[in-house]
Amino acid sequence: MERTRTRTPVVSGWFGDSGAEGGFRLLGTRCSACAAVFFPREDAYCRNPHCAGDGELAEVPLSPRGRVWSYTDGRYRPPAPYVSDPDVPWEPYTLVAVELEAEGMVVLGQAVPGVGVADLAIGMEVEVVGGVLDGTAETTWTTWRFRPVTDGDGAGGDGDGGDGAEGDGAGGDGEVRP
């Protein structure tokens, strides 16, 4: 009998599926005093140095789409705390800096598996989708990824370039390991 793995975000509260509000989204916070938006989220105080203060920080889903601001590839095995099995051959991954549509802030993340630097261009429209960072026998660690938008694309998806089936997290199965 196959055991079901628990899907767990690598960082709680930074992203999720907002359901009726438009699918998978990054989650930020907005200050009620100055309307500044933050990602990663801020729960203690407004980071805007020009804010008058005394505002409430409320969770807000961020734009599901944006434009490529910059990109590069990671061709080396990063050191800890990143999960990287030294017995698995290293697979390069693509990092994308995306300027979010409504907020105008730049967010960094990996591209979905199969998208390399040759597939990207400055100004290209991309969308945020859920993806898999790593997995164990008990847990699938989830994160966000960026995927180029093509005509007819809708927001959402699993970001692993596949049909939503989970890999074993060991690499070589389409999952990109940072």
PDB file of C-alpha atoms in Angstrom:
ATOM      1  CA  MET A   1       0.000   0.000   0.000  1.00  0.00           C
ATOM      2  CA  GLU A   2       1.414   3.396  -1.015  1.00  0.00           C
ATOM      3  CA  ARG A   3       1.677   5.909   1.786  1.00  0.00           C
ATOM      4  CA  THR A   4       0.423   9.478   1.222  1.00  0.00           C
ATOM      5  CA  ARG A   5       3.042  12.132   1.856  1.00  0.00           C
ATOM      6  CA  THR A   6       2.203  15.326   3.685  1.00  0.00           C
ATOM      7  CA  ARG A   7       2.614  18.440   1.529  1.00  0.00           C
ATOM      8  CA  THR A   8       4.385  21.033   3.681  1.00  0.00           C
ATOM      9  CA  PRO A   9       5.471  24.548   2.655  1.00  0.00           C
ATOM     10  CA  VAL A  10       9.209  25.169   3.064  1.00  0.00           C
ATOM     11  CA  VAL A  11       8.282  28.463   4.756  1.00  0.00           C
ATOM     12  CA  SER A  12       4.887  28.671   6.414  1.00  0.00           C
ATOM     13  CA  GLY A  13       2.742  31.674   5.485  1.00  0.00           C
ATOM     14  CA  TRP A  14       4.739  32.808   2.426  1.00  0.00           C
ATOM     15  CA  PHE A  15       2.500  31.202  -0.228  1.00  0.00           C
ATOM     16  CA  GLY A  16      -0.615  29.125  -0.669  1.00  0.00           C
ATOM     17  CA  ASP A  17      -3.632  28.312  -2.764  1.00  0.00           C
ATOM     18  CA  SER A  18      -6.092  31.145  -2.287  1.00  0.00           C
ATOM     19  CA  GLY A  19      -8.886  29.143  -3.927  1.00  0.00           C
ATOM     20  CA  ALA A  20     -11.606  31.429  -5.277  1.00  0.00           C
ATOM     21  CA  GLU A  21      -9.228  34.417  -5.232  1.00  0.00           C
ATOM     22  CA  GLY A  22      -7.205  33.082  -8.129  1.00  0.00           C
ATOM     23  CA  GLY A  23      -5.282  29.910  -7.344  1.00  0.00           C
ATOM     24  CA  PHE A  24      -1.703  29.673  -6.122  1.00  0.00           C
ATOM     25  CA  ARG A  25      -0.329  32.983  -4.802  1.00  0.00           C
ATOM     26  CA  LEU A  26       2.597  34.406  -2.879  1.00  0.00           C
ATOM     27  CA  LEU A  27       1.391  35.969   0.373  1.00  0.00           C
ATOM     28  CA  GLY A  28       2.625  39.311   1.596  1.00  0.00           C
ATOM     29  CA  THR A  29       1.506  41.866   4.142  1.00  0.00           C
ATOM     30  CA  ARG A  30       0.142  45.370   3.666  1.00  0.00           C
ATOM     31  CA  CYS A  31       0.442  48.183   6.211  1.00  0.00           C
ATOM     32  CA  SER A  32      -2.889  49.935   6.811  1.00  0.00           C
ATOM     33  CA  ALA A  33      -1.132  53.227   7.680  1.00  0.00           C
ATOM     34  CA  CYS A  34       0.966  53.685   4.520  1.00  0.00           C
ATOM     35  CA  ALA A  35      -0.278  50.903   2.158  1.00  0.00           C
ATOM     36  CA  ALA A  36       3.269  49.514   1.735  1.00  0.00           C
ATOM     37  CA  VAL A  37       3.327  45.841   0.721  1.00  0.00           C
ATOM     38  CA  PHE A  38       6.044  43.436   1.875  1.00  0.00           C
ATOM     39  CA  PHE A  39       7.355  40.079   0.720  1.00  0.00           C
ATOM     40  CA  PRO A  40       8.558  38.137   2.518  1.00  0.00           C
ATOM     41  CA  ARG A  41       5.719  38.972   4.826  1.00  0.00           C
ATOM     42  CA  GLU A  42       6.258  41.190   7.848  1.00  0.00           C
ATOM     43  CA  ASP A  43       4.221  40.509  10.965  1.00  0.00           C
ATOM     44  CA  ALA A  44       5.915  42.710  13.577  1.00  0.00           C
ATOM     45  CA  TYR A  45       6.214  46.253  12.175  1.00  0.00           C
ATOM     46  CA  CYS A  46       6.060  48.272   8.967  1.00  0.00           C
ATOM     47  CA  ARG A  47       9.476  48.278   7.246  1.00  0.00           C
ATOM     48  CA  ASN A  48       8.708  51.501   5.365  1.00  0.00           C
ATOM     49  CA  PRO A  49      10.983  54.168   6.921  1.00  0.00           C
ATOM     50  CA  HIS A  50       8.538  56.900   5.814  1.00  0.00           C
ATOM     51  CA  CYS A  51       5.499  55.297   7.495  1.00  0.00           C
ATOM     52  CA  ALA A  52       3.867  57.323  10.262  1.00  0.00           C
ATOM     53  CA  GLY A  53       3.333  54.076  12.164  1.00  0.00           C
ATOM     54  CA  ASP A  54       0.428  52.648  14.147  1.00  0.00           C
ATOM     55  CA  GLY A  55      -0.831  50.672  11.151  1.00  0.00           C
ATOM     56  CA  GLU A  56      -2.085  47.106  11.174  1.00  0.00           C
ATOM     57  CA  LEU A  57      -0.274  44.542   9.029  1.00  0.00           C
ATOM     58  CA  ALA A  58      -2.723  42.383   7.088  1.00  0.00           C
ATOM     59  CA  GLU A  59      -2.001  39.365   4.899  1.00  0.00           C
ATOM     60  CA  VAL A  60      -2.616  39.981   1.183  1.00  0.00           C
ATOM     61  CA  PRO A  61      -2.279  37.674  -1.822  1.00  0.00           C
ATOM     62  CA  LEU A  62       0.241  39.140  -4.271  1.00  0.00           C
ATOM     63  CA  SER A  63      -0.131  39.411  -8.035  1.00  0.00           C
ATOM     64  CA  PRO A  64      -0.167  36.016  -9.731  1.00  0.00           C
ATOM     65  CA  ARG A  65       1.765  37.417 -12.708  1.00  0.00           C
ATOM     66  CA  GLY A  66       4.682  39.686 -13.390  1.00  0.00           C
ATOM     67  CA  ARG A  67       7.502  40.409 -15.830  1.00  0.00           C
ATOM     68  CA  VAL A  68      11.027  38.997 -15.855  1.00  0.00           C
ATOM     69  CA  TRP A  69      13.314  41.648 -14.390  1.00  0.00           C
ATOM     70  CA  SER A  70      16.473  39.512 -14.455  1.00  0.00           C
ATOM     71  CA  TYR A  71      17.510  35.859 -14.578  1.00  0.00           C
ATOM     72  CA  THR A  72      20.515  33.571 -14.261  1.00  0.00           C
ATOM     73  CA  ASP A  73      21.324  29.921 -13.782  1.00  0.00           C
ATOM     74  CA  GLY A  74      22.712  28.100 -10.767  1.00  0.00           C
ATOM     75  CA  ARG A  75      25.412  25.753 -11.984  1.00  0.00           C
ATOM     76  CA  TYR A  76      26.972  24.777  -8.659  1.00  0.00           C
ATOM     77  CA  ARG A  77      25.782  22.697  -5.733  1.00  0.00           C
ATOM     78  CA  PRO A  78      24.856  25.221  -3.020  1.00  0.00           C
ATOM     79  CA  PRO A  79      26.019  24.698   0.571  1.00  0.00           C
ATOM     80  CA  ALA A  80      23.753  23.992   3.544  1.00  0.00           C
ATOM     81  CA  PRO A  81      21.081  24.838   4.569  1.00  0.00           C
ATOM     82  CA  TYR A  82      19.902  23.884   1.044  1.00  0.00           C
ATOM     83  CA  VAL A  83      18.947  20.252   0.626  1.00  0.00           C
ATOM     84  CA  SER A  84      21.323  18.576  -1.787  1.00  0.00           C
ATOM     85  CA  ASP A  85      22.142  14.875  -1.883  1.00  0.00           C
ATOM     86  CA  PRO A  86      25.855  14.583  -2.772  1.00  0.00           C
ATOM     87  CA  ASP A  87      25.201  11.124  -4.239  1.00  0.00           C
ATOM     88  CA  VAL A  88      22.794  12.520  -6.867  1.00  0.00           C
ATOM     89  CA  PRO A  89      24.297  14.198  -9.952  1.00  0.00           C
ATOM     90  CA  TRP A  90      23.928  17.974  -9.813  1.00  0.00           C
ATOM     91  CA  GLU A  91      21.303  19.502 -12.114  1.00  0.00           C
ATOM     92  CA  PRO A  92      21.523  23.261 -12.789  1.00  0.00           C
ATOM     93  CA  TYR A  93      18.436  25.359 -12.119  1.00  0.00           C
ATOM     94  CA  THR A  94      17.231  28.756 -13.323  1.00  0.00           C
ATOM     95  CA  LEU A  95      16.678  31.709 -10.967  1.00  0.00           C
ATOM     96  CA  VAL A  96      14.248  34.420 -12.018  1.00  0.00           C
ATOM     97  CA  ALA A  97      13.740  37.894 -10.552  1.00  0.00           C
ATOM     98  CA  VAL A  98      10.166  38.930 -11.332  1.00  0.00           C
ATOM     99  CA  GLU A  99       8.594  42.363 -10.975  1.00  0.00           C
ATOM    100  CA  LEU A 100       5.058  41.656  -9.764  1.00  0.00           C
ATOM    101  CA  GLU A 101       2.295  43.207 -11.839  1.00  0.00           C
ATOM    102  CA  ALA A 102       0.365  45.267  -9.272  1.00  0.00           C
ATOM    103  CA  GLU A 103       2.911  45.726  -6.485  1.00  0.00           C
ATOM    104  CA  GLY A 104       5.936  46.628  -8.622  1.00  0.00           C
ATOM    105  CA  MET A 105       8.200  44.755  -6.203  1.00  0.00           C
ATOM    106  CA  VAL A 106      10.794  42.260  -7.415  1.00  0.00           C
ATOM    107  CA  VAL A 107      10.584  38.697  -6.078  1.00  0.00           C
ATOM    108  CA  LEU A 108      13.208  36.017  -6.602  1.00  0.00           C
ATOM    109  CA  GLY A 109      12.385  32.368  -7.271  1.00  0.00           C
ATOM    110  CA  GLN A 110      13.265  29.372  -9.386  1.00  0.00           C
ATOM    111  CA  ALA A 111      11.792  28.750 -12.818  1.00  0.00           C
ATOM    112  CA  VAL A 112       9.754  25.592 -13.280  1.00  0.00           C
ATOM    113  CA  PRO A 113      11.779  22.529 -14.296  1.00  0.00           C
ATOM    114  CA  GLY A 114      12.546  22.507 -18.004  1.00  0.00           C
ATOM    115  CA  VAL A 115      12.781  26.309 -18.299  1.00  0.00           C
ATOM    116  CA  GLY A 116      16.352  27.492 -18.777  1.00  0.00           C
ATOM    117  CA  VAL A 117      17.955  30.862 -19.397  1.00  0.00           C
ATOM    118  CA  ALA A 118      17.572  30.345 -23.168  1.00  0.00           C
ATOM    119  CA  ASP A 119      13.780  30.231 -22.657  1.00  0.00           C
ATOM    120  CA  LEU A 120      13.573  33.598 -20.840  1.00  0.00           C
ATOM    121  CA  ALA A 121      13.819  37.250 -21.844  1.00  0.00           C
ATOM    122  CA  ILE A 122      13.715  40.511 -19.903  1.00  0.00           C
ATOM    123  CA  GLY A 123      10.117  41.744 -19.858  1.00  0.00           C
ATOM    124  CA  MET A 124       8.598  38.310 -20.549  1.00  0.00           C
ATOM    125  CA  GLU A 125       5.343  37.660 -18.692  1.00  0.00           C
ATOM    126  CA  VAL A 126       5.501  34.868 -16.102  1.00  0.00           C
ATOM    127  CA  GLU A 127       3.147  33.500 -13.467  1.00  0.00           C
ATOM    128  CA  VAL A 128       3.755  32.072 -10.021  1.00  0.00           C
ATOM    129  CA  VAL A 129       2.865  28.401  -9.565  1.00  0.00           C
ATOM    130  CA  GLY A 130       3.301  25.854  -6.825  1.00  0.00           C
ATOM    131  CA  GLY A 131       6.234  23.479  -7.046  1.00  0.00           C
ATOM    132  CA  VAL A 132       8.168  20.820  -5.192  1.00  0.00           C
ATOM    133  CA  LEU A 133      11.484  21.656  -3.541  1.00  0.00           C
ATOM    134  CA  ASP A 134      12.306  18.279  -2.033  1.00  0.00           C
ATOM    135  CA  GLY A 135      10.723  15.196  -0.574  1.00  0.00           C
ATOM    136  CA  THR A 136      11.176  12.399   1.901  1.00  0.00           C
ATOM    137  CA  ALA A 137       9.157   9.238   2.435  1.00  0.00           C
ATOM    138  CA  GLU A 138       6.810  11.223   4.722  1.00  0.00           C
ATOM    139  CA  THR A 139       6.902  14.804   3.424  1.00  0.00           C
ATOM    140  CA  THR A 140       6.791  16.697   0.139  1.00  0.00           C
ATOM    141  CA  TRP A 141       8.329  20.149   0.698  1.00  0.00           C
ATOM    142  CA  THR A 142       6.538  22.718  -1.470  1.00  0.00           C
ATOM    143  CA  THR A 143       7.646  26.129  -2.721  1.00  0.00           C
ATOM    144  CA  TRP A 144       6.867  28.617  -5.486  1.00  0.00           C
ATOM    145  CA  ARG A 145       8.229  28.725  -9.019  1.00  0.00           C
ATOM    146  CA  PHE A 146       7.832  30.990 -12.034  1.00  0.00           C
ATOM    147  CA  ARG A 147       6.494  29.749 -15.370  1.00  0.00           C
ATOM    148  CA  PRO A 148       6.394  31.659 -18.676  1.00  0.00           C
ATOM    149  CA  VAL A 149       2.869  32.631 -19.732  1.00  0.00           C
ATOM    150  CA  THR A 150       1.790  31.522 -23.163  1.00  0.00           C
ATOM    151  CA  ASP A 151      -1.473  32.294 -24.936  1.00  0.00           C
ATOM    152  CA  GLY A 152      -4.304  30.470 -23.219  1.00  0.00           C
ATOM    153  CA  ASP A 153      -2.387  29.808 -19.979  1.00  0.00           C
ATOM    154  CA  GLY A 154      -4.318  30.028 -16.772  1.00  0.00           C
ATOM    155  CA  ALA A 155      -2.856  30.591 -13.334  1.00  0.00           C
ATOM    156  CA  GLY A 156      -2.202  27.593 -11.159  1.00  0.00           C
ATOM    157  CA  GLY A 157      -0.551  24.271 -11.806  1.00  0.00           C
ATOM    158  CA  ASP A 158       1.924  22.295  -9.827  1.00  0.00           C
ATOM    159  CA  GLY A 159       5.036  23.952 -11.234  1.00  0.00           C
ATOM    160  CA  ASP A 160       6.865  20.699 -11.757  1.00  0.00           C
ATOM    161  CA  GLY A 161       6.215  20.562 -15.471  1.00  0.00           C
ATOM    162  CA  GLY A 162       4.199  17.394 -15.064  1.00  0.00           C
ATOM    163  CA  ASP A 163       0.723  16.212 -14.322  1.00  0.00           C
ATOM    164  CA  GLY A 164       0.765  16.946 -10.600  1.00  0.00           C
ATOM    165  CA  ALA A 165       2.177  13.574  -9.586  1.00  0.00           C
ATOM    166  CA  GLU A 166       4.765  13.811  -6.870  1.00  0.00           C
ATOM    167  CA  GLY A 167       8.300  12.616  -7.427  1.00  0.00           C
ATOM    168  CA  ASP A 168      10.466  10.995  -4.801  1.00  0.00           C
ATOM    169  CA  GLY A 169      12.571  14.122  -4.244  1.00  0.00           C
ATOM    170  CA  ALA A 170      15.726  12.255  -5.188  1.00  0.00           C
ATOM    171  CA  GLY A 171      16.364  14.318  -8.324  1.00  0.00           C
ATOM    172  CA  GLY A 172      16.491  13.125 -11.894  1.00  0.00           C
ATOM    173  CA  ASP A 173      12.700  12.961 -12.015  1.00  0.00           C
ATOM    174  CA  GLY A 174      12.045  16.509 -13.142  1.00  0.00           C
ATOM    175  CA  GLU A 175      12.340  18.073  -9.702  1.00  0.00           C
ATOM    176  CA  VAL A 176      14.901  20.816  -9.352  1.00  0.00           C
ATOM    177  CA  ARG A 177      16.886  20.753  -6.153  1.00  0.00           C
ATOM    178  CA  PRO A 178      18.424  24.028  -5.045  1.00  0.00           C
TER     179      PRO A 178
END
